[in-house]
């Protein structure tokens, strides 16, 4: 399959950064820089920024996402936000299973699956994060880890629903550390994830699914990473908070 048949997605993960005013300012800076993008562009922002971010992005090619959602529709889950709530205010994308959620907030493959299910049931597009720890890579079990994370996260997800799933391969040791996986490592692991999709859903689904790389992707290394056959764009943390850097990554994915 020609890689060009998959449309790359560059998504920013703002994490716990930017007040609503700052969010509007950053979006206004980003918009003109990505107007000609030949890939999909998303900014995943803190919950409190969603309304103003969607308003600021209206009429542009920048789409807005959230950084997490709960699996229940409503109820006694203090501090949580449901997929139904995100859908109700017009949010399009949601990141699920980010390693920081797994590391600091007790997220497991099983709760990731529950959140994925809820997001799909509410018509959201999911950016599903998987990736190994440093010790797991050094121990030679990266493929095993991403296989399990992918399989469990996608339990009870149909082939048709896969159209609303993007997988972001994010080696945990590369997130926010300045250490980037080599283009070979990213391509290889993304290929292993594509193989899992092939086993679960068949070749057509595997050829079509968008698999991003994430982990210290920046204006300097994006070209090489996104040029790889199995790397369909990126999930970008730090560099998504600087409009010119984010735009340079979008440009690399548009080639
Ligand atoms: C992320 O948070 O998903 C991420 C990839 O962060 P960074 O680009 O800062 O490594």
Coordinates of C-alpha atoms and ligand atoms in Angstrom, one line a residue:
X1 CA 0.0 0.0 0.0
X2 CA 1.2 3.5 -0.8
X3 CA 1.7 5.4 2.4
X4 CA 0.3 8.5 0.6
X5 CA -3.1 6.9 0.8
X6 CA -3.1 7.4 4.6
X7 CA -3.5 11.0 5.6
X8 CA -1.0 12.0 8.3
X9 CA -2.2 13.5 11.5
X10 CA -0.2 16.0 13.6
X11 CA -1.7 16.4 17.0
X12 CA -0.5 18.7 19.8
X13 CA -0.8 17.5 23.4
X14 CA -0.7 20.7 25.4
X15 CA -0.8 18.7 28.7
X16 CA -1.4 21.0 31.7
X17 CA -0.4 24.2 30.0
X18 CA -2.2 27.4 28.8
X19 CA -5.0 29.4 30.5
X20 CA -8.0 30.1 28.2
X21 CA -6.5 33.5 27.2
X22 CA -3.2 31.9 26.4
X23 CA -4.9 29.2 24.5
X24 CA -6.6 31.7 22.2
X25 CA -3.4 33.5 21.6
X26 CA -1.5 30.3 20.7
X27 CA -4.3 29.2 18.4
X28 CA -4.4 32.5 16.6
X29 CA -0.7 32.2 16.1
X30 CA -0.9 28.7 14.8
X31 CA -3.8 29.1 12.4
X32 CA -2.1 31.1 9.6
X33 CA 1.0 29.0 9.8
X34 CA -0.9 25.7 9.1
X35 CA -3.5 27.0 6.7
X36 CA -2.0 25.2 3.8
X37 CA -1.3 21.9 5.6
X38 CA -1.7 18.7 3.6
X39 CA -2.4 16.7 6.7
X40 CA -4.9 16.8 9.6
X41 CA -3.9 19.1 12.4
X42 CA -5.3 18.8 15.9
X43 CA -4.7 20.6 19.2
X44 CA -5.6 18.6 22.3
X45 CA -6.0 21.1 25.1
X46 CA -6.9 21.2 28.8
X47 CA -10.7 20.9 29.6
X48 CA -11.0 24.5 30.7
X49 CA -9.7 25.7 27.3
X50 CA -12.0 23.6 25.1
X51 CA -14.7 26.1 24.6
X52 CA -12.5 29.1 23.7
X53 CA -10.2 26.8 21.7
X54 CA -13.1 25.6 19.5
X55 CA -14.3 29.1 19.0
X56 CA -10.8 30.4 18.1
X57 CA -10.3 27.5 15.7
X58 CA -13.7 27.8 14.0
X59 CA -13.4 28.2 10.2
X60 CA -9.8 27.1 10.2
X61 CA -8.3 23.6 9.5
X62 CA -7.2 23.3 13.1
X63 CA -9.3 20.7 15.0
X64 CA -9.6 20.6 18.7
X65 CA -9.4 17.6 21.1
X66 CA -9.4 16.8 24.8
X67 CA -6.6 15.0 26.7
X68 CA -8.7 12.3 28.4
X69 CA -12.3 11.2 29.1
X70 CA -14.0 9.0 31.6
X71 CA -15.8 5.8 30.6
X72 CA -19.1 6.4 32.4
X73 CA -21.7 8.7 30.9
X74 CA -22.3 10.5 34.2
X75 CA -22.2 9.8 37.9
X76 CA -20.2 10.0 41.1
X77 CA -16.7 10.4 39.6
X78 CA -15.5 13.6 41.1
X79 CA -13.1 15.6 38.9
X80 CA -13.8 13.5 35.8
X81 CA -15.3 14.5 32.4
X82 CA -17.3 12.0 30.3
X83 CA -17.0 11.4 26.6
X84 CA -20.7 12.3 26.4
X85 CA -19.9 15.8 27.8
X86 CA -17.1 16.3 25.3
X87 CA -19.3 15.3 22.5
X88 CA -22.1 17.6 23.8
X89 CA -19.8 20.7 23.5
X90 CA -18.6 19.7 20.0
X91 CA -15.2 18.3 20.8
X92 CA -13.9 16.0 17.9
X93 CA -10.8 14.2 19.3
X94 CA -9.7 12.8 22.6
X95 CA -6.3 11.4 23.7
X96 CA -6.6 8.1 25.6
X97 CA -4.0 6.2 27.5
X98 CA -1.2 8.7 27.5
X99 CA 1.7 7.4 29.5
X100 CA 1.4 10.3 32.0
X101 CA -2.2 9.1 32.7
X102 CA -0.8 5.5 33.1
X103 CA 2.1 6.7 35.3
X104 CA 0.5 9.2 37.6
X105 CA -3.2 8.4 37.6
X106 CA -3.3 4.6 37.7
X107 CA -4.5 4.1 34.1
X108 CA -4.4 0.5 33.1
X109 CA -4.9 -1.2 29.7
X110 CA -8.3 -2.2 30.9
X111 CA -9.4 1.3 31.9
X112 CA -7.9 2.6 28.6
X113 CA -10.2 0.1 26.8
X114 CA -13.2 1.3 28.8
X115 CA -12.4 4.9 27.9
X116 CA -11.8 4.0 24.2
X117 CA -15.3 2.3 24.2
X118 CA -17.0 5.3 25.7
X119 CA -15.3 7.7 23.3
X120 CA -16.3 5.6 20.3
X121 CA -19.8 5.2 21.6
X122 CA -20.1 9.0 21.7
X123 CA -18.7 9.6 18.2
X124 CA -15.3 10.9 19.2
X125 CA -12.1 10.2 17.4
X126 CA -9.5 8.6 19.6
X127 CA -5.8 9.1 19.7
X128 CA -4.8 5.9 21.6
X129 CA -1.3 6.0 23.1
X130 CA 0.9 3.0 23.6
X131 CA 4.6 2.7 24.3
X132 CA 7.2 0.9 26.3
X133 CA 9.3 2.0 29.3
X134 CA 13.0 2.4 29.0
X135 CA 13.7 -0.9 30.9
X136 CA 11.3 -2.7 28.6
X137 CA 13.1 -1.5 25.5
X138 CA 16.5 -2.4 27.1
X139 CA 15.0 -5.8 28.0
X140 CA 14.0 -6.5 24.4
X141 CA 10.3 -6.7 25.1
X142 CA 9.0 -3.6 23.3
X143 CA 7.0 -5.6 20.8
X144 CA 5.4 -7.7 23.5
X145 CA 4.4 -4.5 25.4
X146 CA 2.9 -2.6 22.5
X147 CA 1.1 -5.8 21.3
X148 CA -0.6 -6.2 24.7
X149 CA -1.4 -2.5 25.1
X150 CA -2.9 -2.4 21.6
X151 CA -4.9 -5.6 21.9
X152 CA -6.4 -4.8 25.3
X153 CA -7.2 -1.2 24.4
X154 CA -9.1 -2.4 21.3
X155 CA -11.1 -5.2 22.9
X156 CA -14.7 -5.0 21.6
X157 CA -13.8 -2.4 18.9
X158 CA -15.1 -3.4 15.5
X159 CA -13.3 -3.0 12.2
X160 CA -15.7 -0.2 11.2
X161 CA -15.0 1.7 14.4
X162 CA -11.3 1.5 13.7
X163 CA -11.8 4.4 11.2
X164 CA -12.1 6.6 14.3
X165 CA -8.9 5.4 16.0
X166 CA -5.5 6.8 15.6
X167 CA -2.7 5.0 17.4
X168 CA 0.2 7.0 18.8
X169 CA 3.3 5.0 19.5
X170 CA 5.1 6.9 22.3
X171 CA 8.1 5.3 23.9
X172 CA 7.8 6.5 27.4
X173 CA 11.6 7.2 27.7
X174 CA 11.3 9.7 24.8
X175 CA 8.4 11.7 26.2
X176 CA 9.5 15.2 27.4
X177 CA 13.1 14.0 27.7
X178 CA 14.6 15.3 24.5
X179 CA 15.5 11.6 23.7
X180 CA 13.9 10.7 20.4
X181 CA 13.5 7.2 19.1
X182 CA 15.5 6.8 15.9
X183 CA 13.5 6.9 12.7
X184 CA 14.3 3.1 12.4
X185 CA 13.0 2.4 15.9
X186 CA 9.8 4.4 15.3
X187 CA 9.2 2.7 11.9
X188 CA 9.9 -0.7 13.3
X189 CA 7.6 -0.4 16.3
X190 CA 4.9 1.3 14.3
X191 CA 5.2 -1.6 11.9
X192 CA 4.8 -4.1 14.8
X193 CA 1.6 -2.3 15.9
X194 CA 0.4 -2.4 12.3
X195 CA 1.0 -6.1 12.3
X196 CA -1.2 -6.5 15.4
X197 CA -4.0 -4.6 13.6
X198 CA -3.5 -6.9 10.6
X199 CA -3.9 -10.0 12.8
X200 CA -7.0 -8.5 14.6
X201 CA -8.8 -6.9 11.6
X202 CA -7.1 -7.9 8.4
X203 CA -4.7 -6.3 5.9
X204 CA -7.1 -3.6 4.6
X205 CA -7.6 -2.2 8.1
X206 CA -3.8 -2.4 8.8
X207 CA -3.0 -0.5 5.6
X208 CA -5.5 2.2 6.5
X209 CA -4.9 2.9 10.2
X210 CA -3.0 6.0 11.1
X211 CA -0.1 5.3 13.4
X212 CA 1.7 8.3 14.8
X213 CA 5.1 8.6 16.5
X214 CA 5.4 10.7 19.7
X215 CA 8.3 11.5 21.9
X216 CA 10.4 14.6 21.6
X217 CA 9.4 15.1 18.0
X218 CA 10.4 18.6 17.0
X219 CA 11.1 20.9 14.0
X220 CA 14.6 19.4 13.6
X221 CA 13.7 15.6 13.6
X222 CA 10.2 15.6 12.2
X223 CA 11.2 15.3 8.5
X224 CA 13.1 12.1 9.1
X225 CA 10.5 10.5 11.3
X226 CA 7.4 11.2 9.2
X227 CA 9.2 10.1 6.0
X228 CA 9.1 6.5 7.3
X229 CA 6.5 4.2 5.8
X230 CA 4.9 3.3 9.1
X231 CA 5.0 6.8 10.7
X232 CA 1.8 8.7 9.8
X233 CA 2.4 11.9 11.6
X234 CA 3.0 12.6 15.3
X235 CA 1.7 13.4 18.7
X236 CA 3.6 16.4 19.9
X237 CA 4.0 17.6 23.5
X238 CA 6.6 20.4 24.1
X239 CA 6.9 21.6 20.5
X240 CA 3.2 22.0 20.2
X241 CA 3.3 24.9 22.5
X242 CA 5.5 26.9 20.1
X243 CA 3.6 27.9 17.0
X244 CA 6.6 28.1 14.6
X245 CA 7.9 24.7 15.8
X246 CA 4.5 23.1 15.6
X247 CA 4.0 24.5 12.1
X248 CA 7.3 23.2 11.0
X249 CA 6.3 19.7 12.0
X250 CA 3.0 20.1 10.2
X251 CA 5.0 21.2 7.1
X252 CA 7.2 18.1 7.4
X253 CA 4.0 15.8 7.5
X254 CA 2.5 17.7 4.5
X255 CA 5.3 16.6 2.1
Ligands
LIG1 C1 3.5 13.7 24.5 O1 3.2 14.3 25.6 O2 2.7 13.0 24.0 C2 4.8 14.0 23.9 C3 5.1 13.3 22.9 O3 5.6 14.9 24.6 P1 7.0 15.5 24.0 O4 6.8 15.8 22.5 O5 7.2 16.7 24.8 O6 8.0 14.5 24.2

